[in-house]
mmCIF file of C-alpha atoms and ligand atoms in Angstrom:
data_model
loop_
_atom_site.group_PDB
_atom_site.id
_atom_site.type_symbol
_atom_site.label_atom_id
_atom_site.label_comp_id
_atom_site.label_asym_id
_atom_site.label_seq_id
_atom_site.Cartn_x
_atom_site.Cartn_y
_atom_site.Cartn_z
ATOM 1 C CA MET W 1 15.776 -9.448 -9.042
ATOM 2 C CA TRP W 2 13.357 -12.024 -10.359
ATOM 3 C CA ARG W 3 12.293 -11.469 -13.990
ATOM 4 C CA SER W 4 9.952 -13.666 -15.971
ATOM 5 C CA GLY W 5 11.063 -16.923 -14.367
ATOM 6 C CA GLU W 6 14.706 -16.331 -13.539
ATOM 7 C CA LEU W 7 16.846 -14.605 -10.943
ATOM 8 C CA LEU W 8 19.360 -12.173 -12.371
ATOM 9 C CA PRO W 9 21.760 -9.500 -11.076
ATOM 10 C CA TRP W 10 19.967 -6.198 -10.552
ATOM 11 C CA GLU W 11 22.146 -4.329 -13.136
ATOM 12 C CA GLU W 12 21.154 -6.801 -15.849
ATOM 13 C CA ALA W 13 17.386 -6.242 -15.583
ATOM 14 C CA ARG W 14 17.265 -3.861 -18.561
ATOM 15 C CA ILE W 15 14.442 -2.670 -20.768
ATOM 16 C CA HIS W 16 14.546 -0.959 -24.163
ATOM 17 C CA VAL W 17 13.940 2.814 -24.000
ATOM 18 C CA ASN W 18 11.091 2.386 -26.517
ATOM 19 C CA ALA W 19 9.178 0.271 -24.016
ATOM 20 C CA VAL W 20 9.428 2.615 -21.055
ATOM 21 C CA GLY W 21 6.394 4.821 -21.693
ATOM 22 C CA HIS W 22 4.018 1.954 -22.387
ATOM 23 C CA ALA W 23 5.454 -0.142 -19.596
ATOM 24 C CA SER W 24 5.034 2.591 -17.021
ATOM 25 C CA ALA W 25 1.635 3.835 -18.227
ATOM 26 C CA ALA W 26 0.104 0.359 -18.258
ATOM 27 C CA ALA W 27 2.047 -1.206 -15.376
ATOM 28 C CA VAL W 28 0.337 -2.562 -12.265
ATOM 29 C CA PHE W 29 2.215 -3.312 -9.083
ATOM 30 C CA GLU W 30 2.217 -4.265 -5.415
ATOM 31 C CA GLY W 31 4.049 -3.158 -2.285
ATOM 32 C CA ILE W 32 4.631 -5.862 0.342
ATOM 33 C CA LYS W 33 6.631 -5.955 3.548
ATOM 34 C CA ALA W 34 8.811 -8.626 5.076
ATOM 35 C CA TYR W 35 9.283 -8.095 8.820
ATOM 36 C CA ARG W 36 12.035 -9.594 10.899
ATOM 37 C CA ALA W 37 10.254 -11.591 13.611
ATOM 38 C CA ALA W 38 10.802 -10.565 17.236
ATOM 39 C CA ASP W 39 12.594 -13.904 17.817
ATOM 40 C CA GLY W 40 15.233 -12.828 15.232
ATOM 41 C CA GLU W 41 15.006 -16.202 13.516
ATOM 42 C CA ARG W 42 12.450 -15.598 10.812
ATOM 43 C CA LEU W 43 11.387 -13.146 8.139
ATOM 44 C CA LEU W 44 7.606 -12.805 8.027
ATOM 45 C CA LEU W 45 6.165 -11.821 4.652
ATOM 46 C CA PHE W 46 2.937 -10.111 5.571
ATOM 47 C CA ARG W 47 -0.201 -11.073 3.622
ATOM 48 C CA LEU W 48 1.888 -11.912 0.545
ATOM 49 C CA ARG W 49 -0.839 -14.022 -1.040
ATOM 50 C CA GLU W 50 -3.488 -11.284 -0.630
ATOM 51 C CA HIS W 51 -1.160 -8.732 -2.235
ATOM 52 C CA LEU W 52 -0.526 -11.032 -5.194
ATOM 53 C CA GLU W 53 -4.248 -11.670 -5.565
ATOM 54 C CA ARG W 54 -4.723 -7.904 -5.677
ATOM 55 C CA LEU W 55 -2.062 -7.709 -8.423
ATOM 56 C CA ARG W 56 -4.216 -10.174 -10.338
ATOM 57 C CA THR W 57 -7.292 -7.977 -9.750
ATOM 58 C CA SER W 58 -5.431 -4.903 -11.009
ATOM 59 C CA ALA W 59 -4.261 -6.787 -14.131
ATOM 60 C CA ARG W 60 -7.795 -8.033 -14.804
ATOM 61 C CA ILE W 61 -9.362 -4.564 -14.631
ATOM 62 C CA CYS W 62 -6.603 -3.231 -16.923
ATOM 63 C CA ARG W 63 -7.087 -6.233 -19.273
ATOM 64 C CA LEU W 64 -3.482 -7.355 -19.000
ATOM 65 C CA ASP W 65 -2.611 -11.028 -19.285
ATOM 66 C CA LEU W 66 -0.594 -11.979 -16.193
ATOM 67 C CA PRO W 67 0.792 -15.409 -17.107
ATOM 68 C CA TYR W 68 1.627 -16.591 -13.574
ATOM 69 C CA SER W 69 -0.462 -18.295 -10.922
ATOM 70 C CA THR W 70 -0.468 -16.897 -7.389
ATOM 71 C CA ASP W 71 1.638 -19.890 -6.264
ATOM 72 C CA GLU W 72 4.218 -19.126 -8.963
ATOM 73 C CA MET W 73 4.348 -15.497 -7.872
ATOM 74 C CA VAL W 74 4.714 -16.501 -4.194
ATOM 75 C CA ASP W 75 7.624 -18.693 -5.257
ATOM 76 C CA ALA W 76 9.192 -15.818 -7.249
ATOM 77 C CA VAL W 77 9.028 -13.502 -4.217
ATOM 78 C CA VAL W 78 10.443 -16.111 -1.837
ATOM 79 C CA ARG W 79 13.306 -16.883 -4.229
ATOM 80 C CA THR W 80 14.144 -13.175 -4.585
ATOM 81 C CA ILE W 81 14.146 -12.607 -0.823
ATOM 82 C CA ARG W 82 16.374 -15.644 -0.288
ATOM 83 C CA ALA W 83 18.734 -14.684 -3.129
ATOM 84 C CA ASN W 84 19.261 -11.272 -1.495
ATOM 85 C CA GLY W 85 20.015 -12.859 1.879
ATOM 86 C CA TYR W 86 17.794 -10.473 3.851
ATOM 87 C CA ARG W 87 17.960 -10.789 7.628
ATOM 88 C CA ASP W 88 16.025 -7.606 8.339
ATOM 89 C CA ASP W 89 12.914 -5.736 7.217
ATOM 90 C CA ALA W 90 12.527 -5.507 3.450
ATOM 91 C CA TYR W 91 10.110 -4.044 0.953
ATOM 92 C CA ILE W 92 8.996 -6.183 -1.986
ATOM 93 C CA ARG W 93 7.791 -4.735 -5.251
ATOM 94 C CA PRO W 94 6.356 -7.090 -7.877
ATOM 95 C CA TRP W 95 5.174 -5.318 -10.988
ATOM 96 C CA ALA W 96 3.720 -6.397 -14.277
ATOM 97 C CA PHE W 97 3.890 -4.547 -17.570
ATOM 98 C CA PRO W 98 3.214 -5.340 -21.231
ATOM 99 C CA GLU W 99 5.955 -7.422 -22.801
ATOM 100 C CA GLY W 100 8.292 -6.194 -25.537
ATOM 101 C CA ILE W 101 8.452 -2.936 -27.445
ATOM 102 C CA ILE W 102 5.038 -1.686 -28.372
ATOM 103 C CA ARG W 103 5.037 0.801 -31.248
ATOM 104 C CA GLU W 104 1.322 1.428 -31.297
ATOM 105 C CA GLN W 105 -0.061 4.370 -29.443
ATOM 106 C CA MET W 106 -1.928 2.368 -26.803
ATOM 107 C CA VAL W 107 -1.354 -1.000 -25.184
ATOM 108 C CA PRO W 108 -3.949 -3.393 -26.646
ATOM 109 C CA ALA W 109 -6.290 -5.412 -24.411
ATOM 110 C CA GLY W 110 -4.948 -8.835 -23.491
ATOM 111 C CA ALA W 111 -1.305 -7.760 -23.801
ATOM 112 C CA ARG W 112 0.894 -10.431 -22.259
ATOM 113 C CA CYS W 113 2.811 -9.168 -19.236
ATOM 114 C CA GLU W 114 6.314 -9.470 -18.002
ATOM 115 C CA LEU W 115 6.523 -9.809 -14.247
ATOM 116 C CA VAL W 116 9.486 -8.587 -12.243
ATOM 117 C CA VAL W 117 10.107 -8.720 -8.512
ATOM 118 C CA ASP W 118 12.393 -6.139 -6.949
ATOM 119 C CA THR W 119 13.215 -5.792 -3.233
ATOM 120 C CA TRP W 120 15.103 -3.372 -1.026
ATOM 121 C CA PRO W 121 15.840 -2.890 2.677
ATOM 122 C CA PHE W 122 13.139 -0.960 4.471
ATOM 123 C CA ASP W 123 13.089 0.637 7.877
ATOM 124 C CA SER W 124 9.828 0.276 9.787
ATOM 125 C CA GLY W 125 8.185 3.438 11.077
ATOM 126 C CA LEU W 126 6.414 1.537 13.849
ATOM 127 C CA LYS W 127 8.851 2.878 16.426
ATOM 128 C CA ARG W 128 7.873 6.468 15.665
ATOM 129 C CA THR W 129 6.437 8.610 18.434
ATOM 130 C CA GLN W 130 5.405 11.634 16.397
ATOM 131 C CA GLY W 131 2.455 12.150 14.145
ATOM 132 C CA CYS W 132 2.345 13.948 10.808
ATOM 133 C CA ARG W 133 0.633 17.097 9.515
ATOM 134 C CA ALA W 134 -2.029 16.491 6.871
ATOM 135 C CA ALA W 135 -3.995 18.828 4.626
ATOM 136 C CA VAL W 136 -7.011 18.403 2.363
ATOM 137 C CA SER W 137 -5.815 18.803 -1.209
ATOM 138 C CA SER W 138 -7.318 21.075 -3.841
ATOM 139 C CA TRP W 139 -6.676 18.189 -6.282
ATOM 140 C CA LEU W 140 -9.567 15.703 -6.382
ATOM 141 C CA ARG W 141 -8.936 11.931 -6.192
ATOM 142 C CA ILE W 142 -9.133 10.057 -9.500
ATOM 143 C CA SER W 143 -12.446 8.242 -9.838
ATOM 144 C CA ASP W 144 -13.779 4.808 -10.734
ATOM 145 C CA ALA W 145 -15.281 6.484 -13.816
ATOM 146 C CA SER W 146 -11.913 7.518 -15.224
ATOM 147 C CA THR W 147 -8.758 6.047 -13.660
ATOM 148 C CA PRO W 148 -9.994 3.569 -11.051
ATOM 149 C CA PRO W 149 -8.289 3.954 -7.653
ATOM 150 C CA ARG W 150 -9.168 0.294 -6.962
ATOM 151 C CA VAL W 151 -6.375 -0.568 -9.422
ATOM 152 C CA LYS W 152 -2.830 -0.331 -8.127
ATOM 153 C CA ALA W 153 -1.295 1.139 -11.274
ATOM 154 C CA PHE W 154 1.759 3.386 -11.436
ATOM 155 C CA SER W 155 -0.166 5.900 -13.545
ATOM 156 C CA ASN W 156 -2.579 6.501 -10.620
ATOM 157 C CA TYR W 157 0.261 7.969 -8.608
ATOM 158 C CA HIS W 158 0.457 11.113 -10.712
ATOM 159 C CA ASN W 159 -2.683 12.214 -8.838
ATOM 160 C CA GLY W 160 -1.121 11.605 -5.417
ATOM 161 C CA ARG W 161 2.100 13.272 -6.502
ATOM 162 C CA LEU W 162 0.343 16.508 -7.465
ATOM 163 C CA ALA W 163 -1.448 16.509 -4.114
ATOM 164 C CA LEU W 164 1.767 15.733 -2.215
ATOM 165 C CA MET W 165 3.669 18.593 -3.850
ATOM 166 C CA GLU W 166 0.866 20.999 -2.938
ATOM 167 C CA ALA W 167 0.803 19.758 0.680
ATOM 168 C CA ARG W 168 4.585 20.108 1.031
ATOM 169 C CA GLU W 169 4.573 23.583 -0.530
ATOM 170 C CA ASN W 170 2.020 24.667 2.065
ATOM 171 C CA GLY W 171 4.045 23.315 5.004
ATOM 172 C CA HIS W 172 2.205 20.022 5.596
ATOM 173 C CA ASP W 173 3.540 16.468 5.376
ATOM 174 C CA TRP W 174 0.825 14.555 3.512
ATOM 175 C CA PRO W 175 -2.321 15.306 1.511
ATOM 176 C CA ILE W 176 -5.822 13.897 1.955
ATOM 177 C CA LEU W 177 -7.852 13.794 -1.252
ATOM 178 C CA LEU W 178 -11.606 14.262 -1.707
ATOM 179 C CA ASN W 179 -13.584 12.549 -4.461
ATOM 180 C CA GLU W 180 -15.785 14.171 -7.093
ATOM 181 C CA ARG W 181 -18.672 14.231 -4.567
ATOM 182 C CA HIS W 182 -16.295 16.040 -2.195
ATOM 183 C CA LYS W 183 -16.249 13.121 0.245
ATOM 184 C CA VAL W 184 -13.005 12.011 1.913
ATOM 185 C CA THR W 185 -11.048 9.276 0.108
ATOM 186 C CA GLU W 186 -7.433 8.543 1.129
ATOM 187 C CA GLY W 187 -3.899 9.877 1.219
ATOM 188 C CA ALA W 188 -1.306 9.810 -1.579
ATOM 189 C CA ALA W 189 -0.294 6.229 -0.721
ATOM 190 C CA ALA W 190 -2.343 5.172 2.304
ATOM 191 C CA CYS W 191 -5.918 4.863 3.522
ATOM 192 C CA LEU W 192 -7.297 6.996 6.313
ATOM 193 C CA ALA W 193 -9.518 6.638 9.374
ATOM 194 C CA LEU W 194 -10.778 8.988 12.054
ATOM 195 C CA VAL W 195 -11.821 8.307 15.630
ATOM 196 C CA ARG W 196 -14.785 10.129 17.113
ATOM 197 C CA ASP W 197 -16.401 9.292 20.451
ATOM 198 C CA GLY W 198 -14.568 5.962 20.530
ATOM 199 C CA VAL W 199 -15.747 4.839 17.062
ATOM 200 C CA VAL W 200 -13.285 4.347 14.189
ATOM 201 C CA ILE W 201 -14.722 5.628 10.903
ATOM 202 C CA THR W 202 -13.094 5.006 7.537
ATOM 203 C CA PRO W 203 -14.246 5.872 3.998
ATOM 204 C CA SER W 204 -16.060 2.940 2.365
ATOM 205 C CA LEU W 205 -14.393 0.991 -0.447
ATOM 206 C CA THR W 206 -16.744 2.712 -2.915
ATOM 207 C CA SER W 207 -15.574 6.191 -1.857
ATOM 208 C CA GLY W 208 -12.637 6.039 -4.309
ATOM 209 C CA VAL W 209 -9.882 4.235 -2.397
ATOM 210 C CA LEU W 210 -7.545 1.317 -2.902
ATOM 211 C CA ASP W 211 -8.847 -1.860 -1.247
ATOM 212 C CA SER W 212 -5.955 -1.588 1.198
ATOM 213 C CA ILE W 213 -4.645 -4.678 2.938
ATOM 214 C CA THR W 214 -3.476 -2.615 5.919
ATOM 215 C CA ARG W 215 -6.959 -1.096 6.181
ATOM 216 C CA SER W 216 -8.515 -4.554 6.255
ATOM 217 C CA THR W 217 -5.899 -5.695 8.823
ATOM 218 C CA ALA W 218 -6.518 -2.611 10.988
ATOM 219 C CA LEU W 219 -10.303 -3.086 10.929
ATOM 220 C CA THR W 220 -9.858 -6.730 11.996
ATOM 221 C CA LEU W 221 -7.498 -5.764 14.833
ATOM 222 C CA LEU W 222 -9.784 -2.957 16.007
ATOM 223 C CA ARG W 223 -12.774 -5.307 16.126
ATOM 224 C CA GLU W 224 -10.653 -7.760 18.112
ATOM 225 C CA LEU W 225 -9.764 -4.923 20.513
ATOM 226 C CA GLY W 226 -13.496 -4.269 20.966
ATOM 227 C CA VAL W 227 -13.398 -0.906 19.152
ATOM 228 C CA PRO W 228 -16.509 -0.224 17.035
ATOM 229 C CA VAL W 229 -15.776 0.396 13.353
ATOM 230 C CA GLU W 230 -17.813 2.101 10.627
ATOM 231 C CA GLU W 231 -17.116 2.034 6.878
ATOM 232 C CA ARG W 232 -19.092 4.801 5.177
ATOM 233 C CA GLU W 233 -18.873 8.094 3.282
ATOM 234 C CA VAL W 234 -16.969 10.699 5.298
ATOM 235 C CA ASP W 235 -17.453 14.481 5.082
ATOM 236 C CA ARG W 236 -14.460 16.821 5.054
ATOM 237 C CA THR W 237 -15.726 18.609 8.186
ATOM 238 C CA GLU W 238 -15.693 15.320 10.118
ATOM 239 C CA LEU W 239 -11.890 15.487 9.854
ATOM 240 C CA TYR W 240 -11.929 18.732 11.842
ATOM 241 C CA LEU W 241 -14.092 17.205 14.606
ATOM 242 C CA ALA W 242 -12.109 13.982 14.936
ATOM 243 C CA ASP W 243 -10.503 13.052 18.268
ATOM 244 C CA GLU W 244 -7.868 11.085 16.339
ATOM 245 C CA LEU W 245 -6.872 10.589 12.741
ATOM 246 C CA PHE W 246 -4.459 8.080 11.224
ATOM 247 C CA PHE W 247 -3.176 6.775 7.877
ATOM 248 C CA MET W 248 -2.888 3.042 7.140
ATOM 249 C CA GLY W 249 -0.721 1.444 4.460
ATOM 250 C CA THR W 250 1.965 -1.162 3.893
ATOM 251 C CA ALA W 251 4.741 1.436 3.743
ATOM 252 C CA TRP W 252 3.269 3.923 6.247
ATOM 253 C CA GLU W 253 1.953 1.177 8.552
ATOM 254 C CA ILE W 254 -0.135 3.044 11.177
ATOM 255 C CA LEU W 255 0.768 6.725 10.976
ATOM 256 C CA PRO W 256 -0.974 9.157 13.380
ATOM 257 C CA VAL W 257 -2.078 12.533 11.991
ATOM 258 C CA THR W 258 -1.726 15.298 14.580
ATOM 259 C CA SER W 259 -2.832 18.323 12.538
ATOM 260 C CA ILE W 260 -5.335 18.740 9.752
ATOM 261 C CA ASP W 261 -5.344 21.912 7.659
ATOM 262 C CA GLY W 262 -3.412 23.589 10.491
ATOM 263 C CA LEU W 263 -5.915 22.593 13.215
ATOM 264 C CA PRO W 264 -4.730 20.216 15.941
ATOM 265 C CA VAL W 265 -6.378 16.796 15.788
ATOM 266 C CA GLY W 266 -7.783 16.171 19.283
ATOM 267 C CA THR W 267 -5.096 17.266 21.719
ATOM 268 C CA GLY W 268 -2.490 17.516 18.951
ATOM 269 C CA VAL W 269 -0.626 14.338 19.922
ATOM 270 C CA PRO W 270 -1.208 10.720 18.785
ATOM 271 C CA GLY W 271 -4.341 9.433 20.545
ATOM 272 C CA PRO W 272 -5.060 6.282 22.582
ATOM 273 C CA VAL W 273 -7.028 4.301 19.976
ATOM 274 C CA THR W 274 -4.304 4.900 17.373
ATOM 275 C CA GLY W 275 -1.714 3.880 19.990
ATOM 276 C CA ARG W 276 -3.526 0.632 20.807
ATOM 277 C CA LEU W 277 -3.910 -0.174 17.122
ATOM 278 C CA GLU W 278 -0.260 0.583 16.361
ATOM 279 C CA ALA W 279 0.852 -1.632 19.270
ATOM 280 C CA ALA W 280 -1.400 -4.486 18.108
ATOM 281 C CA TYR W 281 -0.168 -4.079 14.509
ATOM 282 C CA THR W 282 3.483 -4.143 15.653
ATOM 283 C CA ARG W 283 2.935 -7.292 17.722
ATOM 284 C CA LEU W 284 1.134 -8.917 14.815
ATOM 285 C CA VAL W 285 3.644 -8.208 12.038
ATOM 286 C CA ARG W 286 6.613 -9.116 14.261
ATOM 287 C CA GLY W 287 4.972 -12.483 14.988
ATOM 288 C CA GLU W 288 4.698 -11.712 18.720
ATOM 289 C CA SER W 289 0.949 -12.076 19.011
ATOM 290 C CA GLY W 290 0.997 -15.450 17.237
ATOM 291 C CA GLU W 291 -2.405 -14.520 15.770
ATOM 292 C CA HIS W 292 -3.567 -14.851 12.154
ATOM 293 C CA ARG W 293 -0.859 -17.349 11.211
ATOM 294 C CA ASP W 294 -2.399 -17.732 7.754
ATOM 295 C CA TRP W 295 -1.449 -14.116 6.958
ATOM 296 C CA PHE W 296 2.272 -14.923 7.032
ATOM 297 C CA THR W 297 4.747 -16.578 4.699
ATOM 298 C CA GLU W 298 7.608 -17.510 7.013
ATOM 299 C CA LEU W 299 11.254 -17.804 5.986
ATOM 300 C CA HIS W 300 13.921 -18.996 8.394
ATOM 301 C CA ILE W 301 17.000 -16.752 8.392
HETATM 302 C C1 LIG N 401 -3.281 5.005 -2.975
HETATM 303 C C2 LIG N 401 -3.056 4.023 -1.895
HETATM 304 N N1 LIG N 401 -4.023 3.809 -0.986
HETATM 305 C C3 LIG N 401 -3.862 2.916 0.006
HETATM 306 C C4 LIG N 401 -2.701 2.197 0.140
HETATM 307 C C5 LIG N 401 -2.550 1.186 1.232
HETATM 308 O O1 LIG N 401 -2.699 -0.093 0.698
HETATM 309 P P1 LIG N 401 -2.008 -1.355 1.395
HETATM 310 O O2 LIG N 401 -2.427 -1.306 2.810
HETATM 311 O O3 LIG N 401 -2.574 -2.523 0.693
HETATM 312 O O4 LIG N 401 -0.548 -1.176 1.227
HETATM 313 C C6 LIG N 401 -1.668 2.376 -0.776
HETATM 314 C C7 LIG N 401 -0.441 1.585 -0.629
HETATM 315 O O5 LIG N 401 0.344 1.400 -1.433
HETATM 316 C C8 LIG N 401 -1.845 3.309 -1.814
HETATM 317 O O6 LIG N 401 -0.874 3.521 -2.702
#
């Protein structure tokens, strides 16, 4: 792992028990993927810089002092990937949390952060052929007025966890959360889009969602494929009328949804627009399309 400027063995990255609560409550983080290129010669870190910029955004909103430039953080990630000798897909988790042991009740504004970078092997789901079953949760999504979903903070994931447990208990795979205006937001760890009459519709960034990098990638690819895209408020009932539905996220990539609240989505199998998008996304992240070169940090392996 990389911790505050140095590489160290994973077992030695310790923290005092007194710091755990504050560190986890106030911590902000990122999830990034490194894909093995189709030529087998390179690892492609996908939109690393954008993810690290978003870490900076999260720290700013939470008033944490992140004492590293984006270039320094890029360097930290690259060093960690190299030190682990990855030759295949990997997941990268940088996270920042207030330094030291804080014995006050709350973390004060401007608290200086430690930054750590952890990584682990990760199997891509892009070869999957099946969709998942989703259900609208009875838990509402956290809101910009309380615990902003625009921030990627560990504490936000309590909301998604409650919704996930409910979905699993009721025989579904993943939840979809509504906001306080009962409009559609996102899943527990991914954004969402529906397809109706050939148009892809996704909740706007002010609906209560993370400003997802996969969402922005997918919208770019769809426009390039000539598919019309709308970003707007989405009603729950639109989910039931959708021809296709899919999640988008770094970890979930493009994940088709084939049932919603027990109703089949379209014909109940992954649809053609989702299929075209997933194929374009796979070609992109594996470096086969050769497009959007500025989205990649390349490492020779
Ligand atoms: C709540 C939530 N929404 C959306 C996403 C997708 O964001 P990205 O595509 O940047 O990974 C994530 C991913 O971690 C998430 O946790």
